Amino acid sequence: MRSRSTARTVVAAFAGVLLAASMAACGNSDTGGGSGDGNDKIVLGFSQVGAESGWRTANTTSIKEAATTAGIELKFDDAQQKQENQIKAIRNFIQQKVDVIAFSPVVESGWDTVLKEAKDAKIPVILTDRAVDSADKSLYKTFLGSDFVKEGRLAGEWLVEQKKAASGPVNIVELQGTTGSAPANDRKKGFAEAIAANPNLKIVASQSGDFTRAGGKQVMEQFLKANPKIDVLFAHNDDMGLGALEAITAAGKTPGKDITIITVDAVKDGMQALADGKFNFIAECSPLLGPQLMELVKKVKAGEEVPARIETEETTFTQEQAKALRPTASTGVTGVAVAADGDPVPRRRRVRWDDG
């Protein structure tokens, strides 16, 4: 889902996902002022999945701030991780005759009917962060977000390399995201494809933690009770991994040593855990989609052609890379990451750890 840097971008600063969050109350719509009638502003109706993680909070903030900067009137709705709430919000946007609808679908299936209603109303739809499985691609203009399969594959490939000398079984437990969601389905698929290269790598338990910290802790507690030997945890996002840290520590084990921990996202708390040696590897998933989304909104409103799929540029992080990016105690200045060829990572990809 994106154009990616190749060999030169081995290290990059993790996305500045800890923007200050000024979220709408759960279940409430935030119109951003005005109804969209009687003025020349583009009106965007946006239905967000919810506020289940640090990633989602940063994504919401990015969208709200970018709309303000672009002069776009934003009607924002928090779906509280329920598909029925998103369908209701989209229908409300249609009734309000917004110019463009964008949403991050909580699950992949079940959208054709409401998307057909938007199409009949001649309101273009943009998918952000997550995709839908509709066979009718005319129901939406474009998708903007990450390649979740690749994120899972990168996580698995790193593990294959780390465990290439293993002579016996390596037991893996997997904390999946929300059941039926695109990132959960695709990260699981990519990871499984990658670890198939080493028959010693075995997933012994896999269960949804719903992308939440509390869910990660609860499910990890169950994994630890049911599986006396766990070598690796693959969590589909940082928040579940952070919750799992609590369960692992409470069980008397050392995260990052007794159990190798791999996650996806690279939010601030996740990067801190990586730098502290509690996580071992993170595949980045940038939440900062707001500016790109607003550009797409302007283009589709103007009737311009846009690519059917637009992928964000992302990277991966090891413990050493996270430490290099952490501010020094004496200066508070973020370290300079170095790519494989020895060149510093471009400054636009580096963010202070105290952001947000």
Coordinates of C-alpha atoms in Angstrom, one line a residue:
M1 CA 0.0 0.0 0.0
R2 CA 2.8 2.5 -0.3
S3 CA 5.9 3.5 -2.1
R4 CA 8.7 2.4 0.3
S5 CA 12.3 3.4 0.7
T6 CA 14.5 0.4 0.0
A7 CA 18.1 -0.2 1.0
R8 CA 18.8 3.4 2.1
T9 CA 16.0 3.4 4.6
V10 CA 17.1 0.8 7.2
V11 CA 16.5 3.2 10.0
A12 CA 14.0 6.1 10.1
A13 CA 12.5 8.0 12.9
F14 CA 9.3 6.6 14.1
A15 CA 6.3 8.5 13.1
G16 CA 5.3 11.4 15.4
V17 CA 2.3 9.6 16.6
L18 CA 2.0 11.3 19.9
L19 CA 0.4 14.5 18.7
A20 CA -1.6 16.0 21.5
A21 CA -5.0 14.3 21.3
S22 CA -8.1 16.5 21.4
M23 CA -10.6 13.8 20.8
A24 CA -14.4 14.0 20.5
A25 CA -16.4 12.3 23.2
C26 CA -17.1 8.6 22.3
G27 CA -20.1 8.2 20.1
N28 CA -20.5 12.0 19.5
S29 CA -20.2 13.8 16.2
D30 CA -17.9 16.8 16.0
T31 CA -19.0 19.0 13.2
G32 CA -16.1 21.4 13.4
G33 CA -18.6 24.3 13.1
G34 CA -21.3 25.0 10.6
S35 CA -23.5 22.7 8.5
G36 CA -21.8 23.0 5.2
D37 CA -24.8 24.8 3.7
G38 CA -24.3 28.4 2.4
N39 CA -20.6 28.5 2.3
D40 CA -17.8 27.5 -0.1
K41 CA -15.9 25.2 2.2
I42 CA -15.6 21.6 1.2
V43 CA -17.5 19.5 3.8
L44 CA -15.9 16.1 4.7
G45 CA -17.8 13.5 6.7
F46 CA -15.3 11.2 8.5
S47 CA -16.2 8.1 10.5
Q48 CA -13.4 6.9 12.8
V49 CA -13.2 3.4 14.1
G50 CA -12.9 4.6 17.7
A51 CA -10.2 5.5 20.2
E52 CA -8.9 2.0 21.0
S53 CA -5.2 2.8 20.9
G54 CA -2.5 5.4 20.9
W55 CA -2.2 4.9 17.2
R56 CA -5.9 5.7 16.7
T57 CA -5.7 8.8 18.9
A58 CA -2.8 10.1 16.8
N59 CA -4.6 9.3 13.6
T60 CA -7.7 11.3 14.7
T61 CA -5.6 14.2 15.8
S62 CA -3.8 14.2 12.4
I63 CA -7.1 14.3 10.5
K64 CA -8.6 17.0 12.6
E65 CA -5.5 19.2 12.4
A66 CA -5.1 18.7 8.7
A67 CA -8.7 19.6 8.0
T68 CA -8.3 22.8 9.9
T69 CA -5.1 23.6 8.0
A70 CA -6.7 22.8 4.6
G71 CA -9.8 24.9 5.3
I72 CA -12.0 21.9 5.1
E73 CA -15.1 21.6 7.3
L74 CA -14.9 18.3 9.1
K75 CA -17.9 16.4 10.4
F76 CA -16.3 13.8 12.7
D77 CA -18.0 10.7 14.2
D78 CA -16.5 8.1 16.6
A79 CA -17.9 4.7 15.9
Q80 CA -16.8 3.1 19.2
Q81 CA -15.5 0.1 17.2
K82 CA -19.0 -0.9 16.0
Q83 CA -19.8 -1.3 12.4
E84 CA -23.5 -0.4 12.9
N85 CA -22.3 3.0 14.3
Q86 CA -20.2 3.6 11.2
I87 CA -23.1 2.7 8.8
K88 CA -25.4 5.0 10.7
A89 CA -22.8 7.8 10.5
I90 CA -22.3 7.4 6.8
R91 CA -26.1 7.5 6.2
N92 CA -26.2 10.7 8.3
F93 CA -23.4 12.2 6.1
I94 CA -25.5 11.3 3.0
Q95 CA -28.5 13.0 4.5
Q96 CA -26.5 16.1 5.3
K97 CA -25.2 16.2 1.7
V98 CA -21.5 16.4 2.6
D99 CA -19.2 16.8 -0.3
V100 CA -16.9 13.8 0.5
I101 CA -17.1 10.8 2.9
A102 CA -14.1 9.1 4.3
F103 CA -13.9 6.4 6.9
S104 CA -11.7 3.8 8.4
P105 CA -13.8 0.6 8.3
V106 CA -13.9 -1.4 11.6
V107 CA -14.2 -4.7 9.6
E108 CA -13.7 -5.6 6.0
S109 CA -17.1 -6.9 5.0
G110 CA -20.7 -5.7 5.0
W111 CA -20.3 -2.3 3.4
D112 CA -21.8 -2.6 -0.1
T113 CA -25.3 -1.4 0.7
V114 CA -24.3 1.8 2.4
L115 CA -21.6 2.5 -0.1
K116 CA -24.1 2.1 -2.9
E117 CA -26.3 4.6 -1.2
A118 CA -23.4 7.1 -1.1
K119 CA -22.7 6.4 -4.8
D120 CA -26.3 7.0 -5.7
A121 CA -26.2 10.3 -3.9
K122 CA -23.1 11.2 -6.0
I123 CA -20.9 11.5 -2.9
P124 CA -17.4 10.2 -3.4
V125 CA -16.0 7.9 -0.7
I126 CA -12.3 7.5 0.4
L127 CA -11.1 4.6 2.5
T128 CA -8.4 5.4 5.1
D129 CA -6.1 3.1 7.0
R130 CA -8.3 0.0 6.5
A131 CA -9.8 -1.6 3.3
V132 CA -13.1 -3.3 2.5
D133 CA -13.5 -6.6 0.7
S134 CA -16.2 -5.3 -1.8
A135 CA -15.9 -6.8 -5.3
D136 CA -17.3 -3.5 -6.7
K137 CA -14.4 -1.1 -6.7
S138 CA -16.6 1.7 -8.1
L139 CA -18.2 2.1 -4.6
Y140 CA -15.1 4.1 -3.4
K141 CA -12.6 6.4 -5.1
T142 CA -9.4 5.3 -3.4
F143 CA -7.7 3.7 -0.4
L144 CA -5.1 5.6 1.6
G145 CA -3.1 3.6 4.2
S146 CA -0.6 0.9 4.9
D147 CA 0.3 -2.5 3.5
F148 CA -0.7 -4.6 6.5
V149 CA 0.4 -7.9 4.8
K150 CA 3.9 -6.4 4.3
E151 CA 4.0 -5.3 8.0
G152 CA 3.3 -8.8 9.1
R153 CA 5.8 -10.2 6.6
L154 CA 8.5 -7.8 7.8
A155 CA 7.9 -8.9 11.4
G156 CA 8.1 -12.6 10.4
E157 CA 11.2 -12.2 8.3
W158 CA 13.0 -10.5 11.2
L159 CA 12.1 -13.4 13.4
V160 CA 13.2 -16.0 10.8
E161 CA 16.6 -14.3 10.7
Q162 CA 16.9 -14.1 14.5
K163 CA 16.0 -17.8 15.0
K164 CA 17.8 -19.3 12.0
A165 CA 20.2 -21.2 14.3
A166 CA 17.3 -22.7 16.4
S167 CA 17.6 -26.5 16.5
G168 CA 14.3 -27.1 18.2
P169 CA 10.7 -25.7 18.2
V170 CA 10.2 -22.0 18.7
N171 CA 6.8 -21.5 20.3
I172 CA 5.0 -18.3 19.2
V173 CA 1.8 -16.8 20.6
E174 CA -0.1 -14.2 18.5
L175 CA -2.2 -11.3 19.8
Q176 CA -4.5 -10.5 16.9
G177 CA -6.3 -7.2 16.3
T178 CA -10.1 -6.8 16.0
T179 CA -11.6 -9.9 14.5
G180 CA -12.5 -9.4 10.9
S181 CA -10.5 -6.1 10.5
A182 CA -8.1 -5.7 7.6
P183 CA -5.0 -5.1 9.8
A184 CA -5.7 -8.3 11.8
N185 CA -6.4 -10.4 8.8
D186 CA -3.5 -9.1 6.8
R187 CA -0.8 -8.9 9.5
K188 CA -1.6 -12.5 10.4
K189 CA -1.4 -13.6 6.8
G190 CA 2.0 -11.8 6.2
F191 CA 3.5 -13.1 9.4
A192 CA 2.4 -16.7 8.7
E193 CA 3.8 -16.6 5.2
A194 CA 7.2 -15.3 6.4
I195 CA 7.7 -17.8 9.2
A196 CA 6.8 -20.7 7.0
A197 CA 10.4 -20.5 5.8
N198 CA 11.5 -22.0 9.1
P199 CA 9.6 -25.2 10.2
N200 CA 10.8 -24.7 13.7
L201 CA 8.7 -21.6 14.1
K202 CA 5.3 -22.7 15.4
I203 CA 2.3 -20.5 16.4
V204 CA 0.9 -22.4 19.4
A205 CA -1.9 -19.9 20.3
S206 CA -3.6 -17.0 18.5
Q207 CA -6.4 -14.9 19.8
S208 CA -7.8 -11.4 19.4
G209 CA -6.9 -8.7 22.0
D210 CA -9.1 -6.2 20.0
F211 CA -6.1 -3.8 19.5
T212 CA -6.4 -2.6 23.1
R213 CA -3.9 -2.5 26.0
A214 CA -6.4 -4.2 28.3
G215 CA -7.2 -6.9 25.8
G216 CA -3.5 -7.6 25.2
K217 CA -2.9 -8.0 29.0
Q218 CA -5.9 -10.3 29.4
V219 CA -5.2 -12.6 26.5
M220 CA -1.5 -12.8 27.3
E221 CA -2.4 -13.9 30.9
Q222 CA -4.4 -16.7 29.3
F223 CA -1.6 -17.6 27.0
L224 CA 0.9 -17.8 29.9
K225 CA -1.4 -20.1 31.9
A226 CA -2.1 -22.4 29.0
N227 CA 1.4 -22.6 27.5
P228 CA 4.3 -23.3 29.8
K229 CA 6.9 -22.5 27.1
I230 CA 6.4 -19.3 25.1
D231 CA 9.4 -18.1 23.2
V232 CA 7.9 -15.3 21.1
L233 CA 5.0 -12.9 21.1
F234 CA 3.8 -11.3 17.9
A235 CA 1.3 -8.5 18.7
H236 CA -0.6 -6.9 15.9
N237 CA -0.1 -3.5 17.5
D238 CA 2.0 -1.7 20.2
D239 CA -0.9 -1.3 22.6
M240 CA -1.6 -5.0 22.9
G241 CA 2.1 -5.6 23.3
L242 CA 2.3 -3.0 26.1
G243 CA -0.6 -4.8 27.9
A244 CA 1.2 -8.1 27.4
L245 CA 4.3 -6.7 29.1
E246 CA 2.3 -6.3 32.3
A247 CA 1.2 -10.0 32.1
I248 CA 4.7 -11.2 31.3
T249 CA 6.3 -9.3 34.2
A250 CA 3.6 -10.5 36.6
A251 CA 4.3 -14.0 35.6
G252 CA 7.9 -13.6 36.7
K253 CA 9.4 -13.5 33.2
T254 CA 11.6 -10.8 31.6
P255 CA 10.0 -9.3 28.5
G256 CA 12.5 -8.9 25.6
K257 CA 14.7 -11.7 27.0
D258 CA 12.7 -14.6 28.2
I259 CA 10.1 -13.8 25.6
T260 CA 11.0 -12.1 22.3
I261 CA 8.3 -9.4 21.6
I262 CA 7.5 -8.2 18.1
T263 CA 4.8 -5.5 17.5
V264 CA 3.5 -3.2 14.8
D265 CA 2.9 0.6 14.9
A266 CA 5.9 2.5 16.5
V267 CA 3.9 4.8 18.8
K268 CA 5.8 6.6 21.4
D269 CA 5.2 4.1 24.3
G270 CA 6.1 1.3 21.9
M271 CA 9.3 2.9 20.9
Q272 CA 10.2 3.6 24.5
A273 CA 9.7 -0.1 25.3
L274 CA 11.9 -1.0 22.3
A275 CA 14.6 1.3 23.5
D276 CA 14.4 -0.1 27.0
G277 CA 14.9 -3.6 25.7
K278 CA 11.3 -4.8 26.5
F279 CA 10.3 -5.0 22.9
N280 CA 12.6 -6.5 20.3
F281 CA 11.3 -5.3 17.0
I282 CA 8.6 -3.0 15.6
A283 CA 7.2 -2.7 12.1
E284 CA 6.1 0.9 11.6
C285 CA 2.5 1.8 10.7
S286 CA 2.2 5.6 10.4
P287 CA -1.0 7.2 11.7
L288 CA -0.3 10.6 10.1
L289 CA -2.7 10.3 7.2
G290 CA -4.4 13.7 7.7
P291 CA -2.5 15.8 5.2
Q292 CA -2.6 13.2 2.4
L293 CA -6.3 12.6 3.1
M294 CA -7.1 16.3 2.7
E295 CA -5.3 16.5 -0.6
L296 CA -7.3 13.6 -1.8
V297 CA -10.5 15.1 -0.6
K298 CA -9.8 18.3 -2.7
K299 CA -9.0 16.2 -5.7
V300 CA -12.0 14.0 -5.7
K301 CA -14.3 16.9 -5.0
A302 CA -12.8 18.6 -8.1
G303 CA -13.4 15.5 -10.1
E304 CA -9.8 14.7 -10.6
E305 CA -8.5 11.2 -11.2
V306 CA -6.7 9.7 -8.2
P307 CA -4.8 6.4 -7.8
A308 CA -7.0 3.5 -6.7
R309 CA -4.5 2.7 -3.9
I310 CA -2.1 5.0 -2.1
E311 CA 0.4 3.5 0.3
T312 CA 2.2 5.4 3.1
E313 CA 5.9 5.2 3.5
E314 CA 7.1 3.2 6.5
T315 CA 10.0 1.3 8.0
T316 CA 11.1 -1.0 10.8
F317 CA 12.9 -0.5 14.1
T318 CA 15.3 -2.6 16.2
Q319 CA 16.3 -1.9 19.8
E320 CA 19.5 -0.3 18.7
Q321 CA 17.7 2.0 16.3
A322 CA 15.2 3.0 18.9
K323 CA 18.0 3.9 21.3
A324 CA 19.7 6.0 18.6
L325 CA 16.5 8.0 18.1
R326 CA 16.0 8.7 21.9
P327 CA 16.9 12.2 23.1
T328 CA 20.1 12.4 25.1
A329 CA 19.9 13.2 28.8
S330 CA 22.1 16.2 28.5
T331 CA 20.6 17.9 25.5
G332 CA 17.2 16.5 25.1
V333 CA 17.8 16.3 21.3
T334 CA 16.8 13.3 19.4
G335 CA 19.6 11.2 18.1
V336 CA 20.4 10.8 14.4
A337 CA 19.5 7.5 12.9
V338 CA 21.9 6.1 10.3
A339 CA 20.9 4.1 7.2
A340 CA 22.6 1.0 5.9
D341 CA 25.0 3.0 3.8
G342 CA 26.1 5.3 6.7
D343 CA 24.0 8.3 5.6
P344 CA 21.8 10.0 8.2
V345 CA 18.1 9.4 7.9
P346 CA 16.4 12.5 6.4
R347 CA 15.3 15.0 9.1
R348 CA 11.7 14.9 8.0
R349 CA 11.5 11.4 9.4
R350 CA 12.9 12.2 12.8
V351 CA 10.7 13.4 15.7
R352 CA 11.4 14.4 19.3
W353 CA 10.4 11.8 21.8
D354 CA 8.7 14.4 23.9
D355 CA 6.1 15.3 21.2
G356 CA 2.6 15.1 22.5

